[in-house]
Short mmCIF file of C-alpha atoms in Angstrom, two decimals:
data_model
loop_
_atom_site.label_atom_id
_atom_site.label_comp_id
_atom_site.label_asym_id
_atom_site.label_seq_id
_atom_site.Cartn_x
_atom_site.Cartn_y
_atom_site.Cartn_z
CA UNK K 1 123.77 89.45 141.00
CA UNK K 2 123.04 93.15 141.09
CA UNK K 3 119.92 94.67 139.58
CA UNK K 4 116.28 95.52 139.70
CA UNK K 5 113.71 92.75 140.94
CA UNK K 6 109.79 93.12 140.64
CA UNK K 7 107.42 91.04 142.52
CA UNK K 8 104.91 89.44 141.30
CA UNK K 9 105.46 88.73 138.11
CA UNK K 10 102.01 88.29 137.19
CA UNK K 11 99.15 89.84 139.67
CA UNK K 12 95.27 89.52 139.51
CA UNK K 13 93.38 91.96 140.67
CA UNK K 14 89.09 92.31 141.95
CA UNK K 15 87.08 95.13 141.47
CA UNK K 16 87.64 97.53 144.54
CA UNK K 17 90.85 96.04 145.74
CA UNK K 18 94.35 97.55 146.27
CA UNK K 19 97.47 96.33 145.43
CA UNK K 20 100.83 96.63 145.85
CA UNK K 21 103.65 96.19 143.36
CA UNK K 22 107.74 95.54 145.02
CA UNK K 23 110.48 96.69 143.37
CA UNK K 24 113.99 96.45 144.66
CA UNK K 25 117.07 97.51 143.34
CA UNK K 26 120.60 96.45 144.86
CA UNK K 27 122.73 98.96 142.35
CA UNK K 28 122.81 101.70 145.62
CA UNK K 29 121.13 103.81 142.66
CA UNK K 30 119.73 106.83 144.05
CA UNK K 31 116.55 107.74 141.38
CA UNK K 32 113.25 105.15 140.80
CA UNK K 33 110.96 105.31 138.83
CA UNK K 34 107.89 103.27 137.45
CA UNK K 35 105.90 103.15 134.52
CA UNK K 36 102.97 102.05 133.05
CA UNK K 37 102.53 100.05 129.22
CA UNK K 38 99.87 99.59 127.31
CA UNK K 39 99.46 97.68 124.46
CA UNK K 40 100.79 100.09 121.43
CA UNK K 41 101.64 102.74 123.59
CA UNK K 42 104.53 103.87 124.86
CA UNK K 43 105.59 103.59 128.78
CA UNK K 44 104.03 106.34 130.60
CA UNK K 45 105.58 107.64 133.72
CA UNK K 46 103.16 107.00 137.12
CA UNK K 47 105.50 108.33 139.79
CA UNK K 48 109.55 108.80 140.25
CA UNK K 49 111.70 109.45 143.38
CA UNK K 50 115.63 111.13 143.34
CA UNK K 51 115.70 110.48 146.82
CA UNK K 52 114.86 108.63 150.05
CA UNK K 53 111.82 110.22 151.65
CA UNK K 54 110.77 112.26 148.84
CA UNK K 55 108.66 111.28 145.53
CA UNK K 56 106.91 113.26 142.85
CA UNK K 57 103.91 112.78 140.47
CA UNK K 58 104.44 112.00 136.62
CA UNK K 59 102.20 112.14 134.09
CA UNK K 60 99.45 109.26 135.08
CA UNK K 61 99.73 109.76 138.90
CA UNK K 62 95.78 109.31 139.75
CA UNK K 63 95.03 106.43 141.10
CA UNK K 64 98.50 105.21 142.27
CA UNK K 65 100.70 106.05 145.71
CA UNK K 66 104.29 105.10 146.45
CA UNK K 67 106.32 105.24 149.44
CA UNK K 68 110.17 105.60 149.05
CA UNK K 69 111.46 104.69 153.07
CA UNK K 70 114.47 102.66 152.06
CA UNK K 71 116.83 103.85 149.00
CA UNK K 72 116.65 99.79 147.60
CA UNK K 73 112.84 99.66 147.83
CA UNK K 74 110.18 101.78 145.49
CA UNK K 75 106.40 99.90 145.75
CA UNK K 76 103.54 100.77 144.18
CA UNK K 77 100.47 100.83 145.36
CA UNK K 78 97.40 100.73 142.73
CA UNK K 79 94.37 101.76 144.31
CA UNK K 80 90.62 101.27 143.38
CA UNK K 81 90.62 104.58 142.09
CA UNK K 82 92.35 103.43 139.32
CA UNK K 83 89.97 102.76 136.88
CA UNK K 84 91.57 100.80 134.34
CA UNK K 85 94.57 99.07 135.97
CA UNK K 86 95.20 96.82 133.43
CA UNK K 87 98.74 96.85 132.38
CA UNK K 88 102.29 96.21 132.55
CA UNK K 89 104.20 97.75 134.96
CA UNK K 90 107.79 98.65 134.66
CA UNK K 91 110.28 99.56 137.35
CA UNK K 92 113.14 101.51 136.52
CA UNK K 93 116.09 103.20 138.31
CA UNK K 94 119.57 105.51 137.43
CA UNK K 95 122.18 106.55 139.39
CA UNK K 96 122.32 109.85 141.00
CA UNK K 97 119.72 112.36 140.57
CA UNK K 98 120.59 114.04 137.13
CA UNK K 99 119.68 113.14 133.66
CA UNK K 100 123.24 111.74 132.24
CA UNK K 101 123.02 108.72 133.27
CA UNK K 102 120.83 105.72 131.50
CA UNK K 103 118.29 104.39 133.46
CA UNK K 104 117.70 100.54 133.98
CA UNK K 105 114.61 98.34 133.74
CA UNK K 106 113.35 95.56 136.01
CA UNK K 107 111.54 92.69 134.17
CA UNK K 108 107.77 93.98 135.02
CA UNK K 109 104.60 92.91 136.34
CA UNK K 110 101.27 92.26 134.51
CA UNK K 111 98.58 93.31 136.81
CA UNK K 112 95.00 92.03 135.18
CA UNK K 113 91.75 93.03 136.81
CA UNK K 114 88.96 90.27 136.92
CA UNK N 1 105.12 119.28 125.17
CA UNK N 2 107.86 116.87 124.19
CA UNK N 3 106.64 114.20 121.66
CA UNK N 4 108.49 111.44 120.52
CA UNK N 5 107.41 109.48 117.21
CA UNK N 6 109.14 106.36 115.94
CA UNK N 7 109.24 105.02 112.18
CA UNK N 8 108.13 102.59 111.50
CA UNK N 9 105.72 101.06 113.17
CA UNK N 10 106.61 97.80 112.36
CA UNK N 11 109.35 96.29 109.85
CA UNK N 12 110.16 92.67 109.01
CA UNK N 13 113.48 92.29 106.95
CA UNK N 14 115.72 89.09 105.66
CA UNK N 15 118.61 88.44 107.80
CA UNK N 16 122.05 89.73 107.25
CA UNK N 17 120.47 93.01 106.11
CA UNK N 18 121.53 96.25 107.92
CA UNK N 19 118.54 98.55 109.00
CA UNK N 20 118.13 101.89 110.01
CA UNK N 21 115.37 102.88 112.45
CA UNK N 22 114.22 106.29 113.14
CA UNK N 23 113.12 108.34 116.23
CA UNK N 24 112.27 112.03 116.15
CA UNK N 25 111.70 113.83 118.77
CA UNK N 26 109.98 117.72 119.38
CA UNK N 27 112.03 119.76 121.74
CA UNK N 28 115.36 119.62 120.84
CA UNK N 29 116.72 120.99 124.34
CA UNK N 30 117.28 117.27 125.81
CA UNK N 31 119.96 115.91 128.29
CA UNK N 32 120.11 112.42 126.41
CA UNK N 33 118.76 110.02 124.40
CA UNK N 34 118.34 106.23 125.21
CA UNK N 35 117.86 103.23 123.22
CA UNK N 36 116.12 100.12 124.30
CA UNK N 37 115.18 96.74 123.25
CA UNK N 38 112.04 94.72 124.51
CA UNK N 39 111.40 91.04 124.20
CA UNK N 40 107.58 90.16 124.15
CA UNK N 41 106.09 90.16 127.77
CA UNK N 42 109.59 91.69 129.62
CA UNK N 43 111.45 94.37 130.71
CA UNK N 44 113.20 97.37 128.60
CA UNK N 45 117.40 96.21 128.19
CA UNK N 46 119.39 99.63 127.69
CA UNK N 47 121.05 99.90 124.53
CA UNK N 48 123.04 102.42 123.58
CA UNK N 49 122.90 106.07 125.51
CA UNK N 50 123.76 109.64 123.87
CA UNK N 51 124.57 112.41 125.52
CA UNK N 52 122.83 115.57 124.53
CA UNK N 53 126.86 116.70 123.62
CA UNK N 54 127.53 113.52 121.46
CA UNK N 55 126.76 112.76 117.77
CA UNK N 56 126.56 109.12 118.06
CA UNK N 57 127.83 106.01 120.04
CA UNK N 58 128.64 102.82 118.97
CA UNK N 59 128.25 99.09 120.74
CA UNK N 60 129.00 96.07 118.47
CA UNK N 61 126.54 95.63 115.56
CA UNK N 62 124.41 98.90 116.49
CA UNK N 63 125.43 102.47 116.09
CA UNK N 64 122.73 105.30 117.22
CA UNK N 65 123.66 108.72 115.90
CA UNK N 66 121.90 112.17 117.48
CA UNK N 67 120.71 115.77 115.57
CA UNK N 68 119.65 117.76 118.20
CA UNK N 69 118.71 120.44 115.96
CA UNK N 70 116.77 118.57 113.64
CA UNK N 71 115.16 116.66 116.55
CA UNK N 72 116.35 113.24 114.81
CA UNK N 73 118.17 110.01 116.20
CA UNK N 74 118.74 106.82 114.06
CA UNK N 75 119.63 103.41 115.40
CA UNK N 76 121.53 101.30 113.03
CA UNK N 77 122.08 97.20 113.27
CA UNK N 78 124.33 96.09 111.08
CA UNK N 79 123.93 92.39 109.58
CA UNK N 80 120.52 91.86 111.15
CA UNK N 81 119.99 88.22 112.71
CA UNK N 82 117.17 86.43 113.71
CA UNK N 83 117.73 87.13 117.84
CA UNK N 84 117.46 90.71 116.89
CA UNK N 85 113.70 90.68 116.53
CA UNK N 86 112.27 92.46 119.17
CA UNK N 87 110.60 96.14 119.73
CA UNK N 88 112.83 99.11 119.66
CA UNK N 89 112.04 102.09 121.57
CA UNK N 90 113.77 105.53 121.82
CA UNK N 91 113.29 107.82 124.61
CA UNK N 92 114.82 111.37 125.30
CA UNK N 93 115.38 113.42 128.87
CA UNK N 94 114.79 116.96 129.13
CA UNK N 95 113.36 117.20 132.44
CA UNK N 96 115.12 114.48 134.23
CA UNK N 97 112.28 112.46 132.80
CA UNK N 98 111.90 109.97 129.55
CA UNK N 99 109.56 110.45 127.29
CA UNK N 100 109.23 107.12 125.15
CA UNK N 101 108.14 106.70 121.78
CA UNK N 102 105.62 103.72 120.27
CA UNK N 103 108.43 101.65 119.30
CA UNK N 104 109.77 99.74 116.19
CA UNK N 105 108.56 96.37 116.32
CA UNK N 106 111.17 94.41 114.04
CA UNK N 107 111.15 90.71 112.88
CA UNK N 108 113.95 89.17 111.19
CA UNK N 109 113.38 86.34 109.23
CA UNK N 110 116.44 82.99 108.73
#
């Protein structure tokens, strides 16, 4: 079956710790990206990558850091900097490196801090 | 800054009635637009995409159109049913980034 996998699905976090979120893709898309939801917001954009070895900030970067060393593989690392890491996190990823193509979701993880 | 606003909020409607839900969107100079569904507690499923050079596209029971100039895209479901309640959201490209709006949170009722 081709498509985007995110592991956990459901991820509890204490005070002070880092985490990391997987996500994998087996489409041999080139782009990743992930998001962030809130309840009644929209999905905000935490970091995105067109290409192996390279990555760039979105719009809610602080507090998060990715690493991008294999073209199927995009984690996410939320660190204790992050001061409300509550959410849902959304992986996403297109093929090639332009905008005219759609872009495809993986089925998320809920990260709750106790 | 592109902003992207969807209306309404929320709509709950009989079944077998066709719908129109509404997206607008600030900067008209996008690549695309993109249409997604959401099922409580998972992932975004792709819907329908437009191309920045199209005026609408079509799959099945939905049909999205695109004004770039006004800054407007509708998504249209024809003969609603009750496993089409879920929340819509609309997001556009113009930076080889989306930018998502709230969503449409729609029920439809047997």
């Amino acid at each position: 079956d081709g498509g985007i996998t995110q592991s956990p699905k459901y991820l509890f976090r204490k005070e002070g710790q880092n985490v990391t979120l997987s996500c994998e893709q087996n489409l041999n898309h080139d782009a990743m990206y992930w998001y962030r939801q809130d309840p009644g917001q929209g999905l905000r954009l935490i970091y995105y990558s067109q290409i192996v070895n390279d990555f760039q900030k979105g719009d809610i970067a602080e507090g998060y850091s990715v690493s991008r060393e294999k073209k199927e593989s995009f984690p996410l690392t939320v660190t204790s900097a992050q001061k409300n890491p509550t959410a849902f996190y959304l992986c996403a990823s297109r093929p090639g490196q332009t905008s005219y193509n759609e872009q495809f979701f993986g089925p998320g993880t809920r990260l709750t801090v106790l | 800054k592109q902003e992207v606003t969807q209306i309404p909020a929320a709509l709950s409607v009989p079944e077998g009635e066709n719908l129109v839900l509404n997206c607008s969107f600030t900067d008209s100079a996008i690549y695309n637009l993109q249409w997604f569904r959401q099922d409580p507690g998972k992932g975004l499923t792709s819907l329908l995409l437009i191309q920045s050079s199209q005026r609408e596209q079509t799959s099945g029971r939905l049909n999205a159109s695109l004004d770039k100039s006004s800054g407007r895209s509708t998504l249209y479901i024809a003969a609603s049913q009750p496993g089409d309640s879920a929340t819509y959201l609309c997001a556009v490209d113009n930076t080889d980034k989306l930018i998502f709006g709230t969503g449409t949170r729609l029920q439809v009722f047997p």
